[in-house]
Coordinates of C-alpha atoms in Angstrom, one line a residue:
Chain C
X1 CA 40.0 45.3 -54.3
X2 CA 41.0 47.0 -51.7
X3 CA 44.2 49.8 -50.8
X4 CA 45.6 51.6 -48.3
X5 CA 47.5 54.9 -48.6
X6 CA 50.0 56.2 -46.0
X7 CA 51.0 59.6 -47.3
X8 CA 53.9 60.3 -44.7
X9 CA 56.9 58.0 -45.6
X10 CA 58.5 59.4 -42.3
X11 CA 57.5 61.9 -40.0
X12 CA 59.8 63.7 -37.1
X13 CA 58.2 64.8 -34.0
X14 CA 59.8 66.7 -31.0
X15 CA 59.6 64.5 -27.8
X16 CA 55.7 65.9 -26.1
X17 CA 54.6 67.8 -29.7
X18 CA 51.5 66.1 -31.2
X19 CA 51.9 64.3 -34.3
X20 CA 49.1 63.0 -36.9
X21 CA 49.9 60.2 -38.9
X22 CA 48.3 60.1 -42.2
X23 CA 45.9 57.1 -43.6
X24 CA 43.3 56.8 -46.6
X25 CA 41.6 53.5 -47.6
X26 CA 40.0 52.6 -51.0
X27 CA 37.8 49.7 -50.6
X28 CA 34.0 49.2 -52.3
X29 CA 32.8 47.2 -49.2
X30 CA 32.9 47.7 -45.6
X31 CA 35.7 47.2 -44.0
X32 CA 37.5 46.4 -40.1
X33 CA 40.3 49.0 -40.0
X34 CA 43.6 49.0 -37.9
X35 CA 47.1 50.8 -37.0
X36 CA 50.2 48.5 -35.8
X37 CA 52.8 49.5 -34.1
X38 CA 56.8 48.0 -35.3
X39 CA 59.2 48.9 -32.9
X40 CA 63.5 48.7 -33.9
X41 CA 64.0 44.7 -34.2
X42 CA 59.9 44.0 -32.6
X43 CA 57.4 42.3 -34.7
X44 CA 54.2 43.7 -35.4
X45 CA 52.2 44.9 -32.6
X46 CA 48.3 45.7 -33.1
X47 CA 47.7 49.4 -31.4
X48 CA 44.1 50.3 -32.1
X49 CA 41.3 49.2 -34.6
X50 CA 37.5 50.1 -35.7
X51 CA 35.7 47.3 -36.2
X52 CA 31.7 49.2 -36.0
X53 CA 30.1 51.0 -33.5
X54 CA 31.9 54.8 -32.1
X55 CA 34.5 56.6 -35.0
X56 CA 36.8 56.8 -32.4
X57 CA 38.9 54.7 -31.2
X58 CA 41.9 54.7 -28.6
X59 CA 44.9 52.7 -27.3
X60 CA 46.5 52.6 -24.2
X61 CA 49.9 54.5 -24.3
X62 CA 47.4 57.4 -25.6
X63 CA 47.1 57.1 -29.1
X64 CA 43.7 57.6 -30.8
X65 CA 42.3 57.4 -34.4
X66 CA 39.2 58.3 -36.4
X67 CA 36.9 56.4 -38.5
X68 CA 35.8 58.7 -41.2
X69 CA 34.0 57.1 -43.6
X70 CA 33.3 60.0 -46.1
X71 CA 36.7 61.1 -46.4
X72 CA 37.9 57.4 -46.4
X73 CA 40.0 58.4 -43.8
X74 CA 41.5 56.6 -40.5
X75 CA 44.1 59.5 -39.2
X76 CA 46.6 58.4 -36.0
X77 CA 46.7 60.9 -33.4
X78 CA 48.4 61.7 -30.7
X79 CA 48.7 64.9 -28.6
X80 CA 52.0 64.7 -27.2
X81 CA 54.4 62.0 -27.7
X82 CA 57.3 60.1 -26.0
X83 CA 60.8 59.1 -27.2
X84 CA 59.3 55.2 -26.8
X85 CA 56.9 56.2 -29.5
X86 CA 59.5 56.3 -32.1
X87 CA 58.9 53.3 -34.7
X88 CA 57.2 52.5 -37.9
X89 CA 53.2 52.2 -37.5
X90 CA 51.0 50.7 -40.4
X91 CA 47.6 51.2 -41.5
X92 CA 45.4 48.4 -42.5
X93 CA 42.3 47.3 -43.6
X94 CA 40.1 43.8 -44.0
X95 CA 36.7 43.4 -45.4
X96 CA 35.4 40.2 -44.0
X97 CA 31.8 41.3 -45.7
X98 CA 33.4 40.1 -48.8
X99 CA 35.0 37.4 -47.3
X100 CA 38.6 38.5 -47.3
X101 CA 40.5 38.0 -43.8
X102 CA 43.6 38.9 -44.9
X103 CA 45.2 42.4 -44.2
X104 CA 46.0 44.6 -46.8
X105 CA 48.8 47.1 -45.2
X106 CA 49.9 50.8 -46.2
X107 CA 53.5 51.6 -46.8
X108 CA 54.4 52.2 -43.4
X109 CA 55.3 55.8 -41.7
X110 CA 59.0 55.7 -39.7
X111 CA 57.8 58.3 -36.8
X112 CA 61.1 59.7 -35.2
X113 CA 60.5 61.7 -31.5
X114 CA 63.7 63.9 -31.1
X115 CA 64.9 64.9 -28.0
Chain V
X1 CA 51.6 31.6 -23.4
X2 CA 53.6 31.2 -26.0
X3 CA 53.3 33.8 -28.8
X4 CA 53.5 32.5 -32.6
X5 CA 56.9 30.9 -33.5
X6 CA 59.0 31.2 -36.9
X7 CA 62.3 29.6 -37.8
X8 CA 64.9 30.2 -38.6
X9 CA 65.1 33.9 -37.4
X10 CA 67.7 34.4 -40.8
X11 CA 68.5 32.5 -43.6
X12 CA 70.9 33.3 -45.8
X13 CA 70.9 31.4 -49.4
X14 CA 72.4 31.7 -52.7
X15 CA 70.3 32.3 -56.0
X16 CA 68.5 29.4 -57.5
X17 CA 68.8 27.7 -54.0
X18 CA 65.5 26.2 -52.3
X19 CA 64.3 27.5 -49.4
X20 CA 62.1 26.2 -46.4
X21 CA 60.3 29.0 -43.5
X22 CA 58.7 27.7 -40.5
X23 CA 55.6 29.0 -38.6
X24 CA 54.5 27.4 -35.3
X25 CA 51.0 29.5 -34.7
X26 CA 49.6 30.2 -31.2
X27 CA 47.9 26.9 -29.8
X28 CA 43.7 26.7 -30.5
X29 CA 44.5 29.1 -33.7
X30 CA 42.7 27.8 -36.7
X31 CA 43.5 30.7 -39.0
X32 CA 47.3 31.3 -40.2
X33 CA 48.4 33.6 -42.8
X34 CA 51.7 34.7 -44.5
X35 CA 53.1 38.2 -45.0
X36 CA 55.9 39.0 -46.8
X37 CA 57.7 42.6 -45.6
X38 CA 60.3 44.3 -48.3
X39 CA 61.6 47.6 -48.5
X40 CA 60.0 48.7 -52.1
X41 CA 56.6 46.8 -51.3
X42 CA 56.0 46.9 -47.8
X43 CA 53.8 44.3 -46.1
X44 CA 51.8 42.6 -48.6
X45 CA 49.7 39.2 -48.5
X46 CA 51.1 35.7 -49.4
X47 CA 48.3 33.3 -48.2
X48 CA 46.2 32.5 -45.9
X49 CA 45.0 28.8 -44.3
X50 CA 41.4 28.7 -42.8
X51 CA 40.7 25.3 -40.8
X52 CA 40.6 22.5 -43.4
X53 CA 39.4 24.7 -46.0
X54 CA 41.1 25.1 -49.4
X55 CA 44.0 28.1 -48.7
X56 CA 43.5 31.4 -49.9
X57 CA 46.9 31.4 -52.8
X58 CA 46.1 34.7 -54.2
X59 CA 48.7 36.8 -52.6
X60 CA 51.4 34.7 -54.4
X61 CA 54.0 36.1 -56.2
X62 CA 54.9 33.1 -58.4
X63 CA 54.5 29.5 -58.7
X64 CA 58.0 29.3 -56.8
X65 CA 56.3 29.8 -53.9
X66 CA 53.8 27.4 -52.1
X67 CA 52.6 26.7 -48.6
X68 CA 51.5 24.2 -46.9
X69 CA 50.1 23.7 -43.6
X70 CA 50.3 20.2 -41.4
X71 CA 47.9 19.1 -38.7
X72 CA 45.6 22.4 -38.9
X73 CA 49.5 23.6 -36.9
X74 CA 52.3 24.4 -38.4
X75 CA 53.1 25.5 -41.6
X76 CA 55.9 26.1 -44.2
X77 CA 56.6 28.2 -47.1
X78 CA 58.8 26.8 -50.0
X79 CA 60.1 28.8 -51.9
X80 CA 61.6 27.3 -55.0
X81 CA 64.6 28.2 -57.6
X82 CA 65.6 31.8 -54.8
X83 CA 65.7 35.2 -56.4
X84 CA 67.4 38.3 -55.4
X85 CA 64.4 39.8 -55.1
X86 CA 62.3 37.0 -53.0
X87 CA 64.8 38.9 -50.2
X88 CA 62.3 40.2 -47.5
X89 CA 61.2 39.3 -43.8
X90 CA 58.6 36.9 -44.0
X91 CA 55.8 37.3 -41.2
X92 CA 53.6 34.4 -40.1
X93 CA 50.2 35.6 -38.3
X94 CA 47.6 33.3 -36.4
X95 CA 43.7 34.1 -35.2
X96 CA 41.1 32.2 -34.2
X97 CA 38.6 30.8 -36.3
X98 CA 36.5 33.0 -38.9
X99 CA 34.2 34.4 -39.4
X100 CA 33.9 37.8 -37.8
X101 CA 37.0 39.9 -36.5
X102 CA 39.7 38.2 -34.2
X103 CA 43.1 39.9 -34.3
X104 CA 46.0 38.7 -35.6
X105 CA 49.0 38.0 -33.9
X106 CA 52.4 38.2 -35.6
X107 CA 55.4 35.9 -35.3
X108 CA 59.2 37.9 -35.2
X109 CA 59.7 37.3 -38.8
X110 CA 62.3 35.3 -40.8
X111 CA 64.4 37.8 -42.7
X112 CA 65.8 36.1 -46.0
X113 CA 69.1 36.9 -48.5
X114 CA 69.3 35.8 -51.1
X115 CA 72.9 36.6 -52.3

Protein backbone atom coordinates (compact mmCIF):
# COMPACT_ATOMS: atom_id res chain seq x y z
CA UNK A 1 0.00 0.00 0.00
CA UNK A 2 0.98 3.08 -0.62
CA UNK A 3 0.32 7.00 1.15
CA UNK A 4 0.95 10.32 0.71
CA UNK A 5 1.39 12.94 3.46
CA UNK A 6 0.90 16.71 2.91
CA UNK A 7 1.74 18.30 6.20
CA UNK A 8 0.57 22.03 5.41
CA UNK A 9 -3.32 22.07 5.30
CA UNK A 10 -2.85 25.71 4.03
CA UNK A 11 -0.04 27.83 3.64
CA UNK A 12 -0.07 31.89 3.19
CA UNK A 13 2.72 33.45 1.17
CA UNK A 14 3.33 37.19 0.55
CA UNK A 15 3.04 37.91 -3.24
CA UNK A 16 7.27 37.39 -4.51
CA UNK A 17 8.25 35.49 -0.95
CA UNK A 18 9.31 31.83 -1.56
CA UNK A 19 7.18 29.25 -0.31
CA UNK A 20 7.87 25.28 0.18
CA UNK A 21 5.14 23.06 0.08
CA UNK A 22 5.42 20.12 2.11
CA UNK A 23 5.17 16.19 0.76
CA UNK A 24 6.20 12.68 2.21
CA UNK A 25 5.32 9.38 0.51
CA UNK A 26 5.20 5.83 2.09
CA UNK A 27 5.25 3.25 -0.46
CA UNK A 28 7.43 -0.33 -0.40
CA UNK A 29 8.05 -0.14 -4.26
CA UNK A 30 9.15 2.35 -6.58
CA UNK A 31 7.12 4.80 -7.50
CA UNK A 32 6.28 7.87 -10.45
CA UNK A 33 5.71 10.87 -8.26
CA UNK A 34 3.68 14.19 -9.03
CA UNK A 35 2.25 17.76 -7.84
CA UNK A 36 -1.14 19.08 -9.51
CA UNK A 37 -2.14 22.25 -9.60
CA UNK A 38 -6.39 23.08 -8.73
CA UNK A 39 -7.04 26.54 -9.40
CA UNK A 40 -10.82 28.36 -7.84
CA UNK A 41 -13.59 26.39 -9.96
CA UNK A 42 -10.43 24.56 -12.54
CA UNK A 43 -10.05 20.87 -12.59
CA UNK A 44 -6.97 19.28 -11.92
CA UNK A 45 -3.94 20.44 -13.65
CA UNK A 46 -0.61 18.19 -13.73
CA UNK A 47 2.46 20.84 -12.72
CA UNK A 48 5.57 18.69 -12.49
CA UNK A 49 6.47 14.94 -11.91
CA UNK A 50 9.57 12.45 -11.40
CA UNK A 51 9.25 9.60 -13.21
CA UNK A 52 13.43 8.33 -13.05
CA UNK A 53 16.46 9.86 -14.14
CA UNK A 54 17.58 13.73 -12.42
CA UNK A 55 15.90 14.47 -8.51
CA UNK A 56 14.92 17.54 -9.80
CA UNK A 57 12.39 18.43 -11.61
CA UNK A 58 10.73 21.79 -12.81
CA UNK A 59 7.65 23.38 -14.40
CA UNK A 60 7.06 26.14 -16.38
CA UNK A 61 5.59 29.07 -14.36
CA UNK A 62 8.81 28.32 -12.10
CA UNK A 63 7.99 25.81 -9.80
CA UNK A 64 10.52 23.08 -8.97
CA UNK A 65 10.51 19.87 -6.78
CA UNK A 66 12.90 17.24 -5.38
CA UNK A 67 13.01 13.64 -5.47
CA UNK A 68 14.49 12.55 -2.31
CA UNK A 69 14.35 9.10 -1.87
CA UNK A 70 15.93 8.71 1.62
CA UNK A 71 13.88 11.05 3.33
CA UNK A 72 10.83 9.89 1.21
CA UNK A 73 10.38 13.26 0.39
CA UNK A 74 9.09 15.20 -2.86
CA UNK A 75 9.11 19.09 -1.47
CA UNK A 76 7.37 21.96 -3.91
CA UNK A 77 9.40 24.98 -4.27
CA UNK A 78 9.29 28.03 -5.37
CA UNK A 79 11.39 31.12 -4.89
CA UNK A 80 9.10 33.87 -5.30
CA UNK A 81 5.59 33.60 -6.13
CA UNK A 82 2.69 35.41 -7.87
CA UNK A 83 -0.90 36.21 -6.88
CA UNK A 84 -1.90 33.53 -9.92
CA UNK A 85 -0.22 31.01 -7.91
CA UNK A 86 -2.76 31.01 -5.25
CA UNK A 87 -4.73 27.51 -5.38
CA UNK A 88 -4.75 24.16 -3.84
CA UNK A 89 -1.75 21.83 -5.19
CA UNK A 90 -1.64 17.89 -4.53
CA UNK A 91 0.99 15.50 -4.18
CA UNK A 92 0.79 12.11 -5.69
CA UNK A 93 2.24 9.06 -6.21
CA UNK A 94 1.80 5.63 -8.55
CA UNK A 95 3.78 2.53 -8.61
CA UNK A 96 3.26 0.97 -11.93
CA UNK A 97 6.26 -1.67 -10.80
CA UNK A 98 3.59 -3.23 -8.80
CA UNK A 99 1.17 -2.73 -11.36
CA UNK A 100 -1.04 -0.05 -9.80
CA UNK A 101 -1.83 2.98 -12.27
CA UNK A 102 -3.97 4.70 -10.22
CA UNK A 103 -3.04 7.88 -8.16
CA UNK A 104 -3.00 7.87 -4.74
CA UNK A 105 -3.36 11.83 -3.72
CA UNK A 106 -2.23 13.76 -0.39
CA UNK A 107 -4.76 15.97 1.42
CA UNK A 108 -4.20 18.94 -0.59
CA UNK A 109 -2.36 22.29 0.64
CA UNK A 110 -4.76 25.68 -0.11
CA UNK A 111 -1.48 28.15 -0.90
CA UNK A 112 -2.86 31.81 -0.47
CA UNK A 113 -0.29 34.77 -2.03
CA UNK A 114 -1.33 38.03 -0.34
CA UNK A 115 -0.85 41.17 -1.70
CA UNK B 1 -8.82 18.88 -29.02
CA UNK B 2 -11.28 18.29 -26.87
CA UNK B 3 -10.26 17.76 -23.24
CA UNK B 4 -12.17 14.84 -21.16
CA UNK B 5 -15.89 15.48 -20.77
CA UNK B 6 -18.26 14.77 -17.61
CA UNK B 7 -22.00 15.39 -17.19
CA UNK B 8 -23.90 16.74 -15.58
CA UNK B 9 -21.58 19.55 -14.17
CA UNK B 10 -24.12 19.25 -10.68
CA UNK B 11 -26.60 17.04 -9.66
CA UNK B 12 -28.51 17.50 -6.91
CA UNK B 13 -30.59 14.35 -5.52
CA UNK B 14 -32.39 13.27 -2.50
CA UNK B 15 -31.26 10.40 -0.12
CA UNK B 16 -32.02 6.87 -1.27
CA UNK B 17 -32.30 8.29 -4.84
CA UNK B 18 -30.14 6.64 -7.82
CA UNK B 19 -27.71 8.38 -9.44
CA UNK B 20 -26.02 8.22 -12.89
CA UNK B 21 -22.30 10.41 -13.71
CA UNK B 22 -21.00 10.62 -17.18
CA UNK B 23 -17.37 10.61 -18.45
CA UNK B 24 -16.59 11.12 -22.18
CA UNK B 25 -12.53 10.55 -22.08
CA UNK B 26 -10.14 12.17 -24.51
CA UNK B 27 -10.38 10.31 -28.12
CA UNK B 28 -7.50 7.29 -28.64
CA UNK B 29 -7.50 7.05 -24.48
CA UNK B 30 -7.67 3.46 -23.55
CA UNK B 31 -7.19 3.96 -19.80
CA UNK B 32 -10.02 5.83 -17.69
CA UNK B 33 -10.18 6.07 -14.03
CA UNK B 34 -12.62 7.57 -11.31
CA UNK B 35 -11.80 9.93 -8.50
CA UNK B 36 -13.93 10.86 -5.97
CA UNK B 37 -12.93 14.54 -4.19
CA UNK B 38 -14.56 15.33 -0.60
CA UNK B 39 -13.71 17.64 1.96
CA UNK B 40 -12.81 15.06 4.95
CA UNK B 41 -11.11 12.57 2.38
CA UNK B 42 -9.63 14.41 -0.29
CA UNK B 43 -9.03 12.74 -3.68
CA UNK B 44 -9.15 9.19 -3.35
CA UNK B 45 -9.44 6.23 -6.02
CA UNK B 46 -12.84 4.72 -7.17
CA UNK B 47 -11.79 2.55 -10.25
CA UNK B 48 -9.93 2.28 -12.90
CA UNK B 49 -10.77 0.63 -16.76
CA UNK B 50 -7.71 -0.62 -18.72
CA UNK B 51 -8.58 -1.57 -22.46
CA UNK B 52 -10.86 -4.70 -22.32
CA UNK B 53 -9.27 -5.86 -19.24
CA UNK B 54 -11.31 -6.72 -16.11
CA UNK B 55 -11.64 -3.00 -14.11
CA UNK B 56 -9.58 -2.38 -11.21
CA UNK B 57 -12.93 -2.11 -8.32
CA UNK B 58 -10.74 -1.74 -5.41
CA UNK B 59 -11.17 1.91 -4.63
CA UNK B 60 -14.90 1.30 -4.11
CA UNK B 61 -16.59 2.49 -1.20
CA UNK B 62 -19.58 0.15 -1.32
CA UNK B 63 -21.47 -2.16 -3.38
CA UNK B 64 -23.76 0.93 -4.17
CA UNK B 65 -21.40 1.98 -6.41
CA UNK B 66 -20.46 0.39 -9.83
CA UNK B 67 -18.98 1.48 -13.10
CA UNK B 68 -19.20 0.57 -16.17
CA UNK B 69 -17.52 1.51 -19.24
CA UNK B 70 -19.15 1.21 -23.10
CA UNK B 71 -17.22 0.80 -26.33
CA UNK B 72 -13.57 1.01 -24.57
CA UNK B 73 -15.35 5.23 -24.45
CA UNK B 74 -17.48 6.42 -22.23
CA UNK B 75 -18.27 5.42 -18.99
CA UNK B 76 -20.78 5.80 -16.03
CA UNK B 77 -20.81 5.58 -12.41
CA UNK B 78 -24.11 4.34 -10.60
CA UNK B 79 -24.41 5.02 -7.65
CA UNK B 80 -27.23 3.21 -5.92
CA UNK B 81 -29.70 3.85 -2.86
CA UNK B 82 -27.66 7.99 -2.38
CA UNK B 83 -26.20 8.85 0.94
CA UNK B 84 -25.39 12.09 2.50
CA UNK B 85 -22.10 11.23 2.64
CA UNK B 86 -21.60 9.83 -1.18
CA UNK B 87 -21.67 14.09 -1.55
CA UNK B 88 -18.30 14.87 -3.25
CA UNK B 89 -17.08 16.04 -6.82
CA UNK B 90 -16.48 13.11 -8.79
CA UNK B 91 -13.33 13.44 -11.26
CA UNK B 92 -13.11 11.25 -14.39
CA UNK B 93 -9.27 10.93 -15.70
CA UNK B 94 -8.14 9.39 -19.15
CA UNK B 95 -4.36 8.28 -20.45
CA UNK B 96 -3.20 6.28 -23.00
CA UNK B 97 -2.65 2.79 -22.91
CA UNK B 98 -0.44 1.03 -19.99
CA UNK B 99 2.02 0.13 -19.31
CA UNK B 100 4.67 2.73 -18.38
CA UNK B 101 3.83 6.37 -17.35
CA UNK B 102 1.32 8.58 -19.56
CA UNK B 103 -0.28 11.37 -17.58
CA UNK B 104 -3.53 11.67 -16.78
CA UNK B 105 -5.79 14.19 -17.80
CA UNK B 106 -8.73 15.26 -15.66
CA UNK B 107 -12.32 16.07 -16.65
CA UNK B 108 -14.12 19.43 -14.54
CA UNK B 109 -15.79 17.21 -12.15
CA UNK B 110 -19.44 16.50 -11.30
CA UNK B 111 -20.13 17.86 -7.93
CA UNK B 112 -23.06 15.74 -6.20
CA UNK B 113 -25.74 16.69 -3.11
CA UNK B 114 -27.23 14.55 -1.83
CA UNK B 115 -29.88 16.38 0.40
Amino acid sequence: AQSVTQLDSQVPVFEEAPVELRCNYSSSVSVYLFWYVQYPNQGLQLLLKYLSGSTLVESINGFEAEFNKSQTSFHLRKPSVHISDTAEYFCAVTSPGAGSYQLTFGKGTKLSVIP
Amino acid sequence: GAGVSQSPSNKVTEKGKDVELRCDPISGHTALYWYRQSLGQGLEFLIYFQGNSAPDKSGLPSDRFSAERTGGSVSTLTIQRTQQEDSAVYLCASSFRQPGYNEQFFGPGTRLTVL
